[in-house]
PDB file of C-alpha atoms in Angstrom:
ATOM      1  CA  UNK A  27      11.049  -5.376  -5.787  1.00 73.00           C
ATOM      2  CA  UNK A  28       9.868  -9.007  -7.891  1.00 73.00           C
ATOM      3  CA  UNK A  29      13.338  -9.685  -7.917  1.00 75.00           C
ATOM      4  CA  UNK A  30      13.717  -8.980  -3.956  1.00 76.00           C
ATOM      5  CA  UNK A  31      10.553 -11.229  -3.255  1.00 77.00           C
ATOM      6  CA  UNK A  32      12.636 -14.230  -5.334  1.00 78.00           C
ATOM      7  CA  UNK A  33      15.677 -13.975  -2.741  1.00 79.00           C
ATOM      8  CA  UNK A  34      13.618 -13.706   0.471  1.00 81.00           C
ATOM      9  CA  UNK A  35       9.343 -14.381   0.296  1.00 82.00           C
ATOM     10  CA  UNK A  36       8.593 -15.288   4.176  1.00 87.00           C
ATOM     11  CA  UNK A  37      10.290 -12.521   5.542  1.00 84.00           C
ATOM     12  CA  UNK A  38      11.735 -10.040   3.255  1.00 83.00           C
ATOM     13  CA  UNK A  39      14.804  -7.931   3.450  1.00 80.00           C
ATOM     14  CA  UNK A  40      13.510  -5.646   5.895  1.00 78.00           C
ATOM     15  CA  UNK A  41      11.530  -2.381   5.854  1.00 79.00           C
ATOM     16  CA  UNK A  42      13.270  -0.084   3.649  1.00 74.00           C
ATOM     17  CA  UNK A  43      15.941  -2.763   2.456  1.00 73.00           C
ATOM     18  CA  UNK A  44      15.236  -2.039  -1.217  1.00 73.00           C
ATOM     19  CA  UNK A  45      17.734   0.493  -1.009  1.00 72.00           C
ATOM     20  CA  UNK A  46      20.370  -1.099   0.915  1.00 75.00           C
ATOM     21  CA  UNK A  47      19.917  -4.617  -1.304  1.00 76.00           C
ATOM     22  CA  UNK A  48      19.135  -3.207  -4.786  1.00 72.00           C
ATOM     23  CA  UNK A  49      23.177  -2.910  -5.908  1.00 69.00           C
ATOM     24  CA  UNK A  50      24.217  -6.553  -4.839  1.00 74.00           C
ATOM     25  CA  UNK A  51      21.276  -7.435  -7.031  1.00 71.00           C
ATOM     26  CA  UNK A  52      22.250  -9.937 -10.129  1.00 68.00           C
ATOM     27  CA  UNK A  53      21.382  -7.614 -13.115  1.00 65.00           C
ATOM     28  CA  UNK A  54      19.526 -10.288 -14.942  1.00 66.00           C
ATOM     29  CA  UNK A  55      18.025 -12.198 -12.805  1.00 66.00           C
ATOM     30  CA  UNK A  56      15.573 -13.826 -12.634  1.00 68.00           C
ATOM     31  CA  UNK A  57      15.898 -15.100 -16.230  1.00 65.00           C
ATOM     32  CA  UNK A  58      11.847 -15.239 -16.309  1.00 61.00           C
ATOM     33  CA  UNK A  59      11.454 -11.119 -15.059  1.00 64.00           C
ATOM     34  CA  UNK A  60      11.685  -8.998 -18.699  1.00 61.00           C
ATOM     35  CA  UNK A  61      14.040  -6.193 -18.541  1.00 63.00           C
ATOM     36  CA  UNK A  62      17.014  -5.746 -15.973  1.00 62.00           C
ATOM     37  CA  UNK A  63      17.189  -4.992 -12.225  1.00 61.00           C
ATOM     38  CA  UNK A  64      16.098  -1.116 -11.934  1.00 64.00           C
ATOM     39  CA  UNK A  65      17.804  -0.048  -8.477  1.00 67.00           C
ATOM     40  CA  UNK A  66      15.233   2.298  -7.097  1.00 64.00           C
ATOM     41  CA  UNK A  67      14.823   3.343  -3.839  1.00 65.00           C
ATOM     42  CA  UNK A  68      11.604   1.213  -3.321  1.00 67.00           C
ATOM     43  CA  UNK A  69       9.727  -0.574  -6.021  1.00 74.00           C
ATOM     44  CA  UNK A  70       7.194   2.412  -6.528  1.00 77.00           C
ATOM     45  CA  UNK A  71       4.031   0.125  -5.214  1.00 80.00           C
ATOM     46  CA  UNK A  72       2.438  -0.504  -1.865  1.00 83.00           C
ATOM     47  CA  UNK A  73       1.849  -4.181  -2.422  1.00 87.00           C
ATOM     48  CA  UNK A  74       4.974  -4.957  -4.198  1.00 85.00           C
ATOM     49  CA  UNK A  75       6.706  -3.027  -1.424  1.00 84.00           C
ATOM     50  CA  UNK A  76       5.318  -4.585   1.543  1.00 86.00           C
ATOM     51  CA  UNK A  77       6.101  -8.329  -0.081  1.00 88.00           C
ATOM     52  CA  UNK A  78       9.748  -7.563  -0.911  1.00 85.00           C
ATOM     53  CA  UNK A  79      10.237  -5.810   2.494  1.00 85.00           C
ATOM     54  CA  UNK A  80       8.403  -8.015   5.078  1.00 88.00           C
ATOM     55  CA  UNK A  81       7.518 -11.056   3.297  1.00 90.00           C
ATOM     56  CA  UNK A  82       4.051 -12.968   2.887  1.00 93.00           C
ATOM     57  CA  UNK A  83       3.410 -12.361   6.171  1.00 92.00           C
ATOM     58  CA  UNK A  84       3.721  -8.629   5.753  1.00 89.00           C
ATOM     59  CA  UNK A  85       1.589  -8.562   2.609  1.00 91.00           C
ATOM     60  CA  UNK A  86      -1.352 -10.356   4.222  1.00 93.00           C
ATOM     61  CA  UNK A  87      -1.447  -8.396   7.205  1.00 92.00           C
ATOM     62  CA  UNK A  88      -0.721  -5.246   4.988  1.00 90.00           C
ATOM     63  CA  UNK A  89      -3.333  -6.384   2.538  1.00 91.00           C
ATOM     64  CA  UNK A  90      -5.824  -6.844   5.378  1.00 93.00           C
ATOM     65  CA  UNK A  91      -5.589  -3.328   6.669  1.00 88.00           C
ATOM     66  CA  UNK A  92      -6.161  -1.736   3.393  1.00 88.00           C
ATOM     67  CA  UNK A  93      -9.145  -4.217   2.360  1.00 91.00           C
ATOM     68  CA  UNK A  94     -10.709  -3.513   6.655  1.00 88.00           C
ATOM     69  CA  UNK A  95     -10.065   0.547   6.002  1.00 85.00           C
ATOM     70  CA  UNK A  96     -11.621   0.101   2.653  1.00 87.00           C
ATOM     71  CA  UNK A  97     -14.672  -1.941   3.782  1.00 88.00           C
ATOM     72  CA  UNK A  98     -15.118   0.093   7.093  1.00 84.00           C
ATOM     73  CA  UNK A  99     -15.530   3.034   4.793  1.00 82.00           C
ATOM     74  CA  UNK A 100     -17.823   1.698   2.600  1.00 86.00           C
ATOM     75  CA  UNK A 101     -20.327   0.443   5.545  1.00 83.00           C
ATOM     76  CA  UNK A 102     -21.033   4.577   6.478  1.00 80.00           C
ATOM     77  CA  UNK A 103     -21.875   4.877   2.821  1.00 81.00           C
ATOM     78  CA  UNK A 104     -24.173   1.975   3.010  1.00 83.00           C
ATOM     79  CA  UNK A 105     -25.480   3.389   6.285  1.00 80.00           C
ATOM     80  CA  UNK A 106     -25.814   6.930   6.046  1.00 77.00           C
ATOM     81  CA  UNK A 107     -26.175   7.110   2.112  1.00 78.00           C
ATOM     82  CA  UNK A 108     -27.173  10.801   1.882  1.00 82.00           C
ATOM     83  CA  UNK A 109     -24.330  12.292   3.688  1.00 78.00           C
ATOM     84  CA  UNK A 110     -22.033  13.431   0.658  1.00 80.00           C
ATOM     85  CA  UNK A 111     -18.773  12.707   2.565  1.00 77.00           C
ATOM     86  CA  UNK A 112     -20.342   9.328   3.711  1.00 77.00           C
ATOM     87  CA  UNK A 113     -21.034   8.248   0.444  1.00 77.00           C
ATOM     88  CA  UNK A 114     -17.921   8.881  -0.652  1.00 79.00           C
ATOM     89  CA  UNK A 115     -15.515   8.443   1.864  1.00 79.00           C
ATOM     90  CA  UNK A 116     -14.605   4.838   0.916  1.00 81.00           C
ATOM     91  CA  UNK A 117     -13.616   6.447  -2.474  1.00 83.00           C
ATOM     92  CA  UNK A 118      -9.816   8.046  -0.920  1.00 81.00           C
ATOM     93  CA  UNK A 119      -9.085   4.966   0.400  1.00 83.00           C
ATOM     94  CA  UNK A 120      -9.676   2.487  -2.710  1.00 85.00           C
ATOM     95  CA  UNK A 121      -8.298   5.189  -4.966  1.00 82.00           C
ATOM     96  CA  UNK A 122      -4.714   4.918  -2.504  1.00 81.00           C
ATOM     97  CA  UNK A 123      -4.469   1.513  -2.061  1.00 83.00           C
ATOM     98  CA  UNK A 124      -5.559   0.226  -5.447  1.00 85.00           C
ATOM     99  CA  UNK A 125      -2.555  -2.707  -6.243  1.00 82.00           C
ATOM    100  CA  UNK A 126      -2.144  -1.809 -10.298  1.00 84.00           C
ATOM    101  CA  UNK A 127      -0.879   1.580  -9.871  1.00 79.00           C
ATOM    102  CA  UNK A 128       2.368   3.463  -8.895  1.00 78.00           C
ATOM    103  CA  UNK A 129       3.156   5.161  -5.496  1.00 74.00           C
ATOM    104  CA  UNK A 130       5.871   6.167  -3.523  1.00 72.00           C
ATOM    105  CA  UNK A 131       6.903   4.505  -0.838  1.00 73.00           C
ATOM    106  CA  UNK A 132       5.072   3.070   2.091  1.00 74.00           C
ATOM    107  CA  UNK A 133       7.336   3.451   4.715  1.00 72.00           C
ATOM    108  CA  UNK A 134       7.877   7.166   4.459  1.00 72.00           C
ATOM    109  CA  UNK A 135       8.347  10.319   1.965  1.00 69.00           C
ATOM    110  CA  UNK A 136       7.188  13.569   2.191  1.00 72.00           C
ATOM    111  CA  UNK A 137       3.836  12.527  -0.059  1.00 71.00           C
ATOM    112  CA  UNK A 138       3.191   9.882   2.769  1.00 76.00           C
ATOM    113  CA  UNK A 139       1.327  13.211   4.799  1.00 80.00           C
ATOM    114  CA  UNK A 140      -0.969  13.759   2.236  1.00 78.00           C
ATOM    115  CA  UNK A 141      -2.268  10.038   1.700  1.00 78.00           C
ATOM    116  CA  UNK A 142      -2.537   9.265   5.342  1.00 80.00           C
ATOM    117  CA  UNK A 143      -4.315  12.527   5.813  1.00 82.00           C
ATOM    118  CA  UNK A 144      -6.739  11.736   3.626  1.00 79.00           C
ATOM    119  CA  UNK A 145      -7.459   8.322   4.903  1.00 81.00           C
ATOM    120  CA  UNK A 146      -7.648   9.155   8.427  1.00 82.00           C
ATOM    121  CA  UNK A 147      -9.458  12.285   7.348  1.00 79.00           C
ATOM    122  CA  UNK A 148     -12.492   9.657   5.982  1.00 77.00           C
ATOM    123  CA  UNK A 149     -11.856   6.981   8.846  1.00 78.00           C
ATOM    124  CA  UNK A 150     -12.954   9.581  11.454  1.00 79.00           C
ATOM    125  CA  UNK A 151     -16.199  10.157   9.750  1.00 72.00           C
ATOM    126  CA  UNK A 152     -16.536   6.464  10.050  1.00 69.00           C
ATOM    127  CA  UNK A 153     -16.082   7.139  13.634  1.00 64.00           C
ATOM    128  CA  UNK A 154     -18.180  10.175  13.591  1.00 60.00           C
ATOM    129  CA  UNK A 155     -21.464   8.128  12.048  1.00 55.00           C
ATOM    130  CA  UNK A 156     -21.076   4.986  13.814  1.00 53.00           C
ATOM    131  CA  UNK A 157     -21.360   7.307  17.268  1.00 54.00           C
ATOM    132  CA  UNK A 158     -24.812   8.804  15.773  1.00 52.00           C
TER     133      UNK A 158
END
């Protein structure tokens, strides 16, 4: 995926290019990246994803939703503090979309259920106390 964002940074290679690109990668370069190109089907993180697949503008706008679902979450804690799932809610989504970890891809495997589950799970009790 770094070696992805070299070729292409405004605009990327395309949603779920990694594939497609990886092989007719150079195997070494950059010279600067340690190690040698891994061909994976995606690079295995959100952020690193979303830059190597739709560029800058991709990662702000990507970056944006997580840190508005994130922050939208943590308002109902702030708001309705003794309401267990309200204090907590904003926990799922800063646990998922925490940029130093590993994760499948963002465009779509089976795993992809269970994440988005769980965040819109907690963004309709944001709904649910911001009605009250």
């Amino acid at each position: 995926g770094i070696q992805q964002i070299t070729i292409t940074p405004i605009l990327g290679i395309g949603p779920s290019g990694s594939r497609k690109t990886c092989l007719e990668l150079p195997p070494k370069e950059p010279a600067w990246l340690p190690g040698k190109n891994y061909c994976g089907n995606h690079p295995h993180n959100f952020y690193i994803q979303l830059f190597s697949e739709t560029g800058i503008f991709g990662l702000v706008i990507g970056t944006l939703m997580f840190i508005s679902i994130i922050k939208s979450c943590y308002r109902v804690k702030l708001n309705n503090p003794t309401c267990p799932i309200s204090a907590t809610a904003f926990i799922v989504p800063l646990s998922v979309f925490f940029p130093l970890q590993q994760f499948g891809s963002f465009y779509g495997q089976w795993g992809n259920l269970f994440i988005w589950f769980a965040v819109g799970f907690v963004i309709s009790q944001v709904k649910l106390k911001t009605k009250d």
